[in-house]
PDB file of C-alpha atoms in Angstrom:
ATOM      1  CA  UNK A   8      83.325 113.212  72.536  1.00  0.00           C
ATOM      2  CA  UNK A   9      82.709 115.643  75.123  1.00  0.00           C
ATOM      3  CA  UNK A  10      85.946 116.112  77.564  1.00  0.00           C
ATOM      4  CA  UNK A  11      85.095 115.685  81.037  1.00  0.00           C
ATOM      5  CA  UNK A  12      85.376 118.811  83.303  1.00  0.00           C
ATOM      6  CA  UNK A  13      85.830 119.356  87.233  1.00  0.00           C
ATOM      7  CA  UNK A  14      85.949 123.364  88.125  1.00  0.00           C
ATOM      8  CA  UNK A  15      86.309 124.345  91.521  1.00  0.00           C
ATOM      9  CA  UNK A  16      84.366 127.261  93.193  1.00  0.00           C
ATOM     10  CA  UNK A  17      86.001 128.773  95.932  1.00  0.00           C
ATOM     11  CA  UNK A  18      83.357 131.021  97.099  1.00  0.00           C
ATOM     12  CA  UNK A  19      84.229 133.952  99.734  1.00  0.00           C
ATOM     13  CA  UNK A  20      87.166 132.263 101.007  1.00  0.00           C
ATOM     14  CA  UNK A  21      91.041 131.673 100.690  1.00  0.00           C
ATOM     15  CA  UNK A  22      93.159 135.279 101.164  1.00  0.00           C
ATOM     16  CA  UNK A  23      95.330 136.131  98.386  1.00  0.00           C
ATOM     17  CA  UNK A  24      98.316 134.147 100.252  1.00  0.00           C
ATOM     18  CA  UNK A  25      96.551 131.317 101.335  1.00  0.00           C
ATOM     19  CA  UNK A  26      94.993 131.123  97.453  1.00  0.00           C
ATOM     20  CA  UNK A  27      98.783 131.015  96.629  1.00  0.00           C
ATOM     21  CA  UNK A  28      99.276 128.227  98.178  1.00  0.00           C
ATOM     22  CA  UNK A  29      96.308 126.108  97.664  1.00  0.00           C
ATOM     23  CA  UNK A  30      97.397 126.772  93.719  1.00  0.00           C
ATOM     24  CA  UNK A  31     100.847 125.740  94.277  1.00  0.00           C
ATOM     25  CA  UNK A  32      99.514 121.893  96.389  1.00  0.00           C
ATOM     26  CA  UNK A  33      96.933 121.550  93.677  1.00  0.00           C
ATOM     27  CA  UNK A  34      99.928 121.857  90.675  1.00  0.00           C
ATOM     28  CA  UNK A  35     101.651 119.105  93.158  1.00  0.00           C
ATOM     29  CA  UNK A  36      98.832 117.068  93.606  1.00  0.00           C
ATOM     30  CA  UNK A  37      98.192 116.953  89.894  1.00  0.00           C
ATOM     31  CA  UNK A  38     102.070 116.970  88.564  1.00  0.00           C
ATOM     32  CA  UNK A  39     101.322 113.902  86.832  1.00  0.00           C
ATOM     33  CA  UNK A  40      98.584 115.396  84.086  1.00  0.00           C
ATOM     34  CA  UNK A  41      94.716 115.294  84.038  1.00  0.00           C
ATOM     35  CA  UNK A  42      94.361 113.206  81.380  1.00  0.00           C
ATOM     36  CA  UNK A  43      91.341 114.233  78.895  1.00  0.00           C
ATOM     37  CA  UNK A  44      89.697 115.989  82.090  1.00  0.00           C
ATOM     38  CA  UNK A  45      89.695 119.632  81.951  1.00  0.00           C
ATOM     39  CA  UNK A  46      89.816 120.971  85.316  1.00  0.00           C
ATOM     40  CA  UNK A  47      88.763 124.929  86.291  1.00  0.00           C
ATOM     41  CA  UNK A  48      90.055 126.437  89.632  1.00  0.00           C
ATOM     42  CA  UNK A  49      87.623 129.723  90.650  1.00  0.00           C
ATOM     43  CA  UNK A  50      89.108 131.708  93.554  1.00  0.00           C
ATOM     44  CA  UNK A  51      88.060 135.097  94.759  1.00  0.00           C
ATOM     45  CA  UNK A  52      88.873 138.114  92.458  1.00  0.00           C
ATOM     46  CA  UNK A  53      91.123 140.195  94.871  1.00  0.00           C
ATOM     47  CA  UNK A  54      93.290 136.085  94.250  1.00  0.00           C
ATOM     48  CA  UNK A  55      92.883 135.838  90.653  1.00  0.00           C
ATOM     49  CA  UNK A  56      96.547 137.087  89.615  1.00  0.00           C
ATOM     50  CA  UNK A  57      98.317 134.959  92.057  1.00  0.00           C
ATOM     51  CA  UNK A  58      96.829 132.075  91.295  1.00  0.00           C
ATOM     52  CA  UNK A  59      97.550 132.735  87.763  1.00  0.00           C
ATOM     53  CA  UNK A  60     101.409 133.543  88.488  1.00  0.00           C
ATOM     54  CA  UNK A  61     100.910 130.063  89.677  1.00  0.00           C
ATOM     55  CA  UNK A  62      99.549 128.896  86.976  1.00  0.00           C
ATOM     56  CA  UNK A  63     102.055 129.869  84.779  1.00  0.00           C
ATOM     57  CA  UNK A  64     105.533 129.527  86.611  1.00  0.00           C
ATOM     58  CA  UNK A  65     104.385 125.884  87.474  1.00  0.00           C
ATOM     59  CA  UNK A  66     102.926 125.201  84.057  1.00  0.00           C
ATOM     60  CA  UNK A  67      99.779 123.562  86.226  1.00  0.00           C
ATOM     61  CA  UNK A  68      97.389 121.234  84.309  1.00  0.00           C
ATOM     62  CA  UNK A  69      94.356 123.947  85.392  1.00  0.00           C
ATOM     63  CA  UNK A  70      93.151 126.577  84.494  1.00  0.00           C
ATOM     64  CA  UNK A  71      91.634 130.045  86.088  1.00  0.00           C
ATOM     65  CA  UNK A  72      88.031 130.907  85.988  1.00  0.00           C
ATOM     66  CA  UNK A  73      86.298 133.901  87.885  1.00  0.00           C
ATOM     67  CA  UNK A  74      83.670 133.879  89.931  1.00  0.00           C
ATOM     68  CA  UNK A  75      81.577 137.093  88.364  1.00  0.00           C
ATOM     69  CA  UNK A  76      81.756 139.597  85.828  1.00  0.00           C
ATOM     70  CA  UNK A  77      79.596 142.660  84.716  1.00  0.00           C
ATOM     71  CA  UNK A  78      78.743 142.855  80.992  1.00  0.00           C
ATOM     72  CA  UNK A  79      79.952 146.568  80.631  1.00  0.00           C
ATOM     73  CA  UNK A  80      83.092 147.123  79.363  1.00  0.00           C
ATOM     74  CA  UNK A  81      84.377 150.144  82.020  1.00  0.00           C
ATOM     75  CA  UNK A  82      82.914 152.775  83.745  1.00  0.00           C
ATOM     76  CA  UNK A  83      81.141 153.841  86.895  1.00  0.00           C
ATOM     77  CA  UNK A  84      80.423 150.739  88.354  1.00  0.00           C
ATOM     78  CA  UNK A  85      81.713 150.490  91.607  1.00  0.00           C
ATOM     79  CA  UNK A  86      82.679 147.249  92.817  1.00  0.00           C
ATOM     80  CA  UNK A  87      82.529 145.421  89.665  1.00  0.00           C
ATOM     81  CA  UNK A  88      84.655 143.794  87.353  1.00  0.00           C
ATOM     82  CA  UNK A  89      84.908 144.056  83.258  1.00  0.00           C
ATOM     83  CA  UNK A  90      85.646 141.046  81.125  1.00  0.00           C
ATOM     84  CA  UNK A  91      89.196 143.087  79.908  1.00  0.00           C
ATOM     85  CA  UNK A  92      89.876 142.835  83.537  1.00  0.00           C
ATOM     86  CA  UNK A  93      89.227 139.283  84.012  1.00  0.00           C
ATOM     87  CA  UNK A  94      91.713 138.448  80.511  1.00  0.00           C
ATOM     88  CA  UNK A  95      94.206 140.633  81.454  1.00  0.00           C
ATOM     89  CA  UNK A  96      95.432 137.995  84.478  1.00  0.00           C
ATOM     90  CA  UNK A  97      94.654 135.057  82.174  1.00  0.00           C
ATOM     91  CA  UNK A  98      90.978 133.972  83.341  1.00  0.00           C
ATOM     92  CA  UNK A  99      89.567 131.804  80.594  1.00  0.00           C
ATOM     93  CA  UNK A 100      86.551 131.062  82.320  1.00  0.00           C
ATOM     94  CA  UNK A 101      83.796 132.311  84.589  1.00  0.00           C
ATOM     95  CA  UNK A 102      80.784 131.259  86.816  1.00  0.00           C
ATOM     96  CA  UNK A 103      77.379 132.996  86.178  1.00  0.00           C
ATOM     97  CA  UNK A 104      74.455 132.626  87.382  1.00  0.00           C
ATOM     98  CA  UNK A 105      74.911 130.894  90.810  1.00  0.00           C
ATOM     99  CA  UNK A 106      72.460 130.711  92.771  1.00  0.00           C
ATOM    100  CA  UNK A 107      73.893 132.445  95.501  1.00  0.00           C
ATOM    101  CA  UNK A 108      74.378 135.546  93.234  1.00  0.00           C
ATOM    102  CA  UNK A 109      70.241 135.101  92.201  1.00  0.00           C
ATOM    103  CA  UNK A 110      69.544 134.599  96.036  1.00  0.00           C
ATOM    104  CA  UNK A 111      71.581 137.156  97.772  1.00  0.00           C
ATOM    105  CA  UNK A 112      72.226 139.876  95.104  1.00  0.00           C
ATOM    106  CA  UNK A 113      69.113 139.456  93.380  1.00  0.00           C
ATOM    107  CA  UNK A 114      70.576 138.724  89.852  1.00  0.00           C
ATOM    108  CA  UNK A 115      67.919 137.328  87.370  1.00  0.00           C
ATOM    109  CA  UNK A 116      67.972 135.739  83.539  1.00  0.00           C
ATOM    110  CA  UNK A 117      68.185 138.449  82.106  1.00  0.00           C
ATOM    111  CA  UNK A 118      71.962 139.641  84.140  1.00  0.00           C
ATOM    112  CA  UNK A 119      72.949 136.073  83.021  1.00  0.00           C
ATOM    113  CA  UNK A 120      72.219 135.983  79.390  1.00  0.00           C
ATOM    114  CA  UNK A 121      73.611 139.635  79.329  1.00  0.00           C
ATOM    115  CA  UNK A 122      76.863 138.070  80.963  1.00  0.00           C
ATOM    116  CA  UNK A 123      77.381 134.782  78.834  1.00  0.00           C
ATOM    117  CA  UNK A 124      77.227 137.021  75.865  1.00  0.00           C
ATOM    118  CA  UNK A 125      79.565 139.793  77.348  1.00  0.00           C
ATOM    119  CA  UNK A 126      81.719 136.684  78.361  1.00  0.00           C
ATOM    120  CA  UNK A 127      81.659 134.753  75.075  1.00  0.00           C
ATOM    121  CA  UNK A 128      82.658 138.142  73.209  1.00  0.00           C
ATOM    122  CA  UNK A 129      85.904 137.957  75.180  1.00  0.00           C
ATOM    123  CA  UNK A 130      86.568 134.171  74.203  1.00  0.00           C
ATOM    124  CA  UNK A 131      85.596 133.505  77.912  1.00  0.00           C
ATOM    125  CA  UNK A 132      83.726 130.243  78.590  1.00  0.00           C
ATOM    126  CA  UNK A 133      80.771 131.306  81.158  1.00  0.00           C
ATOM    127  CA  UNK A 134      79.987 128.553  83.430  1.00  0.00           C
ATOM    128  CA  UNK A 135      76.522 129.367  83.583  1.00  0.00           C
ATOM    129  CA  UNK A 136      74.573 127.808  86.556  1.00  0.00           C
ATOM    130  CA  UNK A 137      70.852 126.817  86.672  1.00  0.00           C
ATOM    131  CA  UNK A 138      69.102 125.221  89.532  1.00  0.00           C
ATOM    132  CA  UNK A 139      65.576 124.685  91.352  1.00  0.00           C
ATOM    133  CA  UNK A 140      64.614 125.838  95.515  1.00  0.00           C
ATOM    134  CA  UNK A 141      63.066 122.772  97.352  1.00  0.00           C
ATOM    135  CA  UNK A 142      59.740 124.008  97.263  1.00  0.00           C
ATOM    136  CA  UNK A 143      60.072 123.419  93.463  1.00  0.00           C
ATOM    137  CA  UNK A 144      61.515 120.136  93.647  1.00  0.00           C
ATOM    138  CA  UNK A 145      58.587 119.200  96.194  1.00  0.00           C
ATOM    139  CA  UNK A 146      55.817 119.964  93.716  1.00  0.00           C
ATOM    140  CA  UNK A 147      57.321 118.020  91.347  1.00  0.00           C
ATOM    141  CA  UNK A 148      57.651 120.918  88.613  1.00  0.00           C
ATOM    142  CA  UNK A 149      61.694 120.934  88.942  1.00  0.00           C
ATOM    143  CA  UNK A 150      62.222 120.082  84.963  1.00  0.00           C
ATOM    144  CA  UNK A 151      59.803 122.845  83.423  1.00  0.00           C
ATOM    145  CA  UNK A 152      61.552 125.492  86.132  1.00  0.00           C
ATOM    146  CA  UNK A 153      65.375 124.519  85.341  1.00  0.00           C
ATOM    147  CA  UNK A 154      64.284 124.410  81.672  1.00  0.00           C
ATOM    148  CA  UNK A 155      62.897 127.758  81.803  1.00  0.00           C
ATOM    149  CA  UNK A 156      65.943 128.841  83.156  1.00  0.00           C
ATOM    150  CA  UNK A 157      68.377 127.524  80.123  1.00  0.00           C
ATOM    151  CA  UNK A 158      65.728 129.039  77.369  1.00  0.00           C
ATOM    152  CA  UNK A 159      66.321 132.297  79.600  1.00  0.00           C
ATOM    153  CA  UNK A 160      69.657 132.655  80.320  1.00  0.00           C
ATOM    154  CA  UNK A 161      70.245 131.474  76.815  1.00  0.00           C
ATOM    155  CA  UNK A 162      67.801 133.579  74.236  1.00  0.00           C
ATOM    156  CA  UNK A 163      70.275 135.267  71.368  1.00  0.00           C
ATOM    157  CA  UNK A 164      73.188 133.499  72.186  1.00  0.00           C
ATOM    158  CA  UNK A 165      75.166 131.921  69.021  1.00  0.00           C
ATOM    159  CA  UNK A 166      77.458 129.133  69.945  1.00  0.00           C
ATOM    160  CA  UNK A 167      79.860 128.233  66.979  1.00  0.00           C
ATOM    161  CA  UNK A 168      81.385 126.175  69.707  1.00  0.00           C
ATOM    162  CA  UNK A 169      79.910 124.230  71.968  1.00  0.00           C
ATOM    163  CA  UNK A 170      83.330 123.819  74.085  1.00  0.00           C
ATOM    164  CA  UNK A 171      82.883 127.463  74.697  1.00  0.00           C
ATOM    165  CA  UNK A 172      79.745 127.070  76.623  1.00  0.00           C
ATOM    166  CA  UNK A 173      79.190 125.015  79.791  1.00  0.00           C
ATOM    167  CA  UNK A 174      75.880 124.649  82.014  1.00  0.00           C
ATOM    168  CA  UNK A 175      76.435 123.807  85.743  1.00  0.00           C
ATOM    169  CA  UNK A 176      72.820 122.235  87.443  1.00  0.00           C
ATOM    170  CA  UNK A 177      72.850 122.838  90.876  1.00  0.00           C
ATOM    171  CA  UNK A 178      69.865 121.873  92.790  1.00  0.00           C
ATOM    172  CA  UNK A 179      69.574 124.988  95.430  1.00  0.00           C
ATOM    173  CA  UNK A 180      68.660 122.625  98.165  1.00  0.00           C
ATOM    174  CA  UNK A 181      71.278 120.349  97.946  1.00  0.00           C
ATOM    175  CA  UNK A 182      74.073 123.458  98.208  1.00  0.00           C
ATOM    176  CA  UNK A 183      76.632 123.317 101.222  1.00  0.00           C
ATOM    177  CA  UNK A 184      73.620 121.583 103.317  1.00  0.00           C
ATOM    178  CA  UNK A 185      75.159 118.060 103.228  1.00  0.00           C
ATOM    179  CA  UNK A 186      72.168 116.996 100.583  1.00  0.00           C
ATOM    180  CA  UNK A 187      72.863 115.506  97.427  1.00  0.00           C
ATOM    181  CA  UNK A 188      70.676 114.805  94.803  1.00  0.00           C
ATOM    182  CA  UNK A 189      71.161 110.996  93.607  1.00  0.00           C
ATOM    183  CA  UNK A 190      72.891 110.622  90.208  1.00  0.00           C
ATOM    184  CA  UNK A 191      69.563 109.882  89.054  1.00  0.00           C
ATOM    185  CA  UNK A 192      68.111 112.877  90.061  1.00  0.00           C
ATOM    186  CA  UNK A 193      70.884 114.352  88.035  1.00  0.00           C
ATOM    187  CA  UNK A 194      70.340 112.658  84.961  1.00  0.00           C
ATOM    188  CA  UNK A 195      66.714 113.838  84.850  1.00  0.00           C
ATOM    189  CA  UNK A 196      67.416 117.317  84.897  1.00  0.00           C
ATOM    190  CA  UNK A 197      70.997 117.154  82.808  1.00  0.00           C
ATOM    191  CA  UNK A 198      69.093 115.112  80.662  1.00  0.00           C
ATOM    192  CA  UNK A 199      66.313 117.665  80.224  1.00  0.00           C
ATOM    193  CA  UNK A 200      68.772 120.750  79.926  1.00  0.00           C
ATOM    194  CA  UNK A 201      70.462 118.725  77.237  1.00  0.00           C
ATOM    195  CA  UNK A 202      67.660 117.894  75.335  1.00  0.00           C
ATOM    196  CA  UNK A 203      66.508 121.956  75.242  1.00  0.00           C
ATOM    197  CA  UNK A 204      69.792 122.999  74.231  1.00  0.00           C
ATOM    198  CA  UNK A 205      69.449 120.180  71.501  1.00  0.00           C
ATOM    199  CA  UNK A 206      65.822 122.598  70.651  1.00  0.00           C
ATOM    200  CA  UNK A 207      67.529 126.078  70.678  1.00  0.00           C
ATOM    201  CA  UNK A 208      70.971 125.347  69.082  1.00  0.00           C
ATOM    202  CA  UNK A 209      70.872 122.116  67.233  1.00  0.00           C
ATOM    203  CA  UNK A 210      71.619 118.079  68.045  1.00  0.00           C
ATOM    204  CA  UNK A 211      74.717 118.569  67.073  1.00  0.00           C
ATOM    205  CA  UNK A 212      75.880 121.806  69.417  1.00  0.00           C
ATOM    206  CA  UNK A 213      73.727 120.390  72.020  1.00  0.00           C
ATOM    207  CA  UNK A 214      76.080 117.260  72.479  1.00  0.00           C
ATOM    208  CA  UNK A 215      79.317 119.089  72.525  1.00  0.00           C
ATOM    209  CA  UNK A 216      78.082 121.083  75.749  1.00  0.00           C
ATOM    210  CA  UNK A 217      79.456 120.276  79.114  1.00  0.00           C
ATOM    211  CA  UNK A 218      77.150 119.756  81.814  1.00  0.00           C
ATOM    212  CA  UNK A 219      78.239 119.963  85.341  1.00  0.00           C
ATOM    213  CA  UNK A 220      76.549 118.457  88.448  1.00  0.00           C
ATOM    214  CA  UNK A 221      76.824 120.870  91.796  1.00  0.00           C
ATOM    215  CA  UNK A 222      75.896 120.347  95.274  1.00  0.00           C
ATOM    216  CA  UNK A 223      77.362 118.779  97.639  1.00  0.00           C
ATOM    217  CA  UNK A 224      79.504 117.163  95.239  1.00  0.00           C
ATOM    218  CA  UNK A 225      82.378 115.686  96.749  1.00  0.00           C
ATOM    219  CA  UNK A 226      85.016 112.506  96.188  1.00  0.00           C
ATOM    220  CA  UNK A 227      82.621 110.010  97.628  1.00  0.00           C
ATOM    221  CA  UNK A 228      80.068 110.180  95.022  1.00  0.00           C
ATOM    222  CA  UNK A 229      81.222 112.002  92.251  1.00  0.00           C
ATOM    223  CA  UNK A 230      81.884 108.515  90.355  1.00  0.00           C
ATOM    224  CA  UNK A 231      78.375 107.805  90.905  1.00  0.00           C
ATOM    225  CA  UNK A 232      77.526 111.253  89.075  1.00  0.00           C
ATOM    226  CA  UNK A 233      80.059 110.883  86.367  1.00  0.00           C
ATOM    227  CA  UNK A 234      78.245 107.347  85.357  1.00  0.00           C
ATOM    228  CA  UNK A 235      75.506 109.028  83.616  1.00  0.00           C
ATOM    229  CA  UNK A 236      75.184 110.317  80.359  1.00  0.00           C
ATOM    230  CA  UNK A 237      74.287 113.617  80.433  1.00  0.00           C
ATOM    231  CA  UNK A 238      76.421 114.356  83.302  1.00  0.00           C
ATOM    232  CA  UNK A 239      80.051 115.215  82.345  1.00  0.00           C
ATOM    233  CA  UNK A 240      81.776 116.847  85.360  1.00  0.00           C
ATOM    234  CA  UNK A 241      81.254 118.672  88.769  1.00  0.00           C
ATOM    235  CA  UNK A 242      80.966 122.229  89.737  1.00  0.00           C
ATOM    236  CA  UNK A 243      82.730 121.695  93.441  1.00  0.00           C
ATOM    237  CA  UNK A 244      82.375 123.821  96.450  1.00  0.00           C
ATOM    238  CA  UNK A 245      83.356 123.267  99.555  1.00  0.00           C
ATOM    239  CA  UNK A 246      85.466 120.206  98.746  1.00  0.00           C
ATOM    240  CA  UNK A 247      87.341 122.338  96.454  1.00  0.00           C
ATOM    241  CA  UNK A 248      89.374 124.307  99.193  1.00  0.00           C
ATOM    242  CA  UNK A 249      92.097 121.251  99.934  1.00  0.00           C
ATOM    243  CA  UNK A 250      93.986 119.928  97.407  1.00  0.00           C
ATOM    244  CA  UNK A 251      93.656 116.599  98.368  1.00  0.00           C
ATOM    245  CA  UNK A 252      90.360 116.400  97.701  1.00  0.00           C
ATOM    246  CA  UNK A 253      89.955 118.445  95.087  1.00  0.00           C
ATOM    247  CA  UNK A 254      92.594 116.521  92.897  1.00  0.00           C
ATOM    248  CA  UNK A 255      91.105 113.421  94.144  1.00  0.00           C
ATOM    249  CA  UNK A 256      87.633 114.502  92.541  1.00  0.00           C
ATOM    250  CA  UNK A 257      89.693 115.109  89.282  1.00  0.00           C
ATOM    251  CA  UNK A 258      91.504 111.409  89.391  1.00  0.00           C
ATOM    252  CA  UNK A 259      87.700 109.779  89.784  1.00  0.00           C
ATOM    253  CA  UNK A 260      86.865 111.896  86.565  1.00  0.00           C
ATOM    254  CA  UNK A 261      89.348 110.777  84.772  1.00  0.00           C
TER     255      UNK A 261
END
């Protein structure tokens, strides 16, 4: 049985105090446990240590994921940050692949699948993202693109297990615009992803991995989302940045 999951992207936003204290109202808001939910808070690098001090003075039911990494180890690269880093201040997770990252900094497949396995060398669970533009989703050929994407972004990984692996599908249109696929719309593609992974990995690997809905997700209809099969959690923006809302996302899941 696959544990539900909510993870929270912060995006380019909170400073290192004000990521502080969103930490410290989210370990308030969710004092009382998360249940079987796993839930995945991923704030801004320069924040990523005091979020984990946090984490560990107020023994918070969450843990920290990053919001990029480079698959190189150390060197010249400047402005980037190495897995080692990302350990050292207790990040067990990290988003790759956003669409934001393909769109702006013109990351493709191939930077992905280099990541995941950079990542998953590290004991680091990537939280891989896939997703389709609205001109795709117009013509109809949204399944065959996203599905491209997961043979991609996964070719020569080895999963021994599938907890260590998560897929986030996040329709590009439907990203801080205020549209939101239904939970049907969802289920075709999570349905789809999970049915490839079933073809490159196995049946049985392929129903232990987590697949997040993004977009627009917020408290109002993540229920509807969680309903489905194929869908077992949220990748949250935007509603991620109060705690109220955030930990009332994580209450629905559970």
């Amino acid at each position: 049985m696959r544990n539900r999951m909510i993870a929270g992207n912060w995006k380019m936003n909170k400073t290192y105090t004000e990521g502080v204290q969103l930490a410290q109202d989210l370990a308030e808001a969710l004092s009382d446990g998360t249940g079987n939910v796993d839930v995945v808070v991923c704030p801004p690098t320069v924040d990523l240590k005091g979020v984990s001090t946090v984490i560990d003075q107020q023994s918070a039911p969450f843990a920290l994921g990053a919001q990029n990494v480079y698959w190189e180890e150390s060197g010249a690269y400047t402005g980037e940050t190495a897995p080692n880093m990302l350990e050292a201040v207790g990040a067990t997770y990290c988003i790759i692949g956003h669409s934001e990252r393909r769109d702006y900094f013109h990351e493709t497949d191939e930077d992905v699948n280099k990541k995941a396995k950079t990542l998953m060398s590290h004991n680091i669970v990537p939280i891989s993202c896939c997703g389709e533009p609205l001109e795709i989703r117009e013509a109809g050929t949204h399944v065959a693109y996203v599905v491209d994407q997961i043979k991609k972004d996964t070719e020569g990984l080895e999963i021994s297990d599938p907890a260590k692996y998560v897929v986030a599908y996040e329709p590009i249109w439907a990203i801080g615009t205020g549209k939101t696929a239904t939970a049907d719309d969802a289920q075709e593609v999570c349905g789809a992803i999970r049915a490839t992974l079933a073809e490159i990995f196995g049946q049985e690997t392929a129903d232990g991995i987590r697949i997040l809905y993004g977009g627009s997700a917020k408290p109002e209809n993540v229920a509807g989302f969680l309903e489905k099969e194929d869908v077992d959690g949220a990748l949250v923006g935007g509603a991620s940045l109060k705690a109220d809302s955030f930990s009332a996302m994580v209450k629905a899941a559970m």
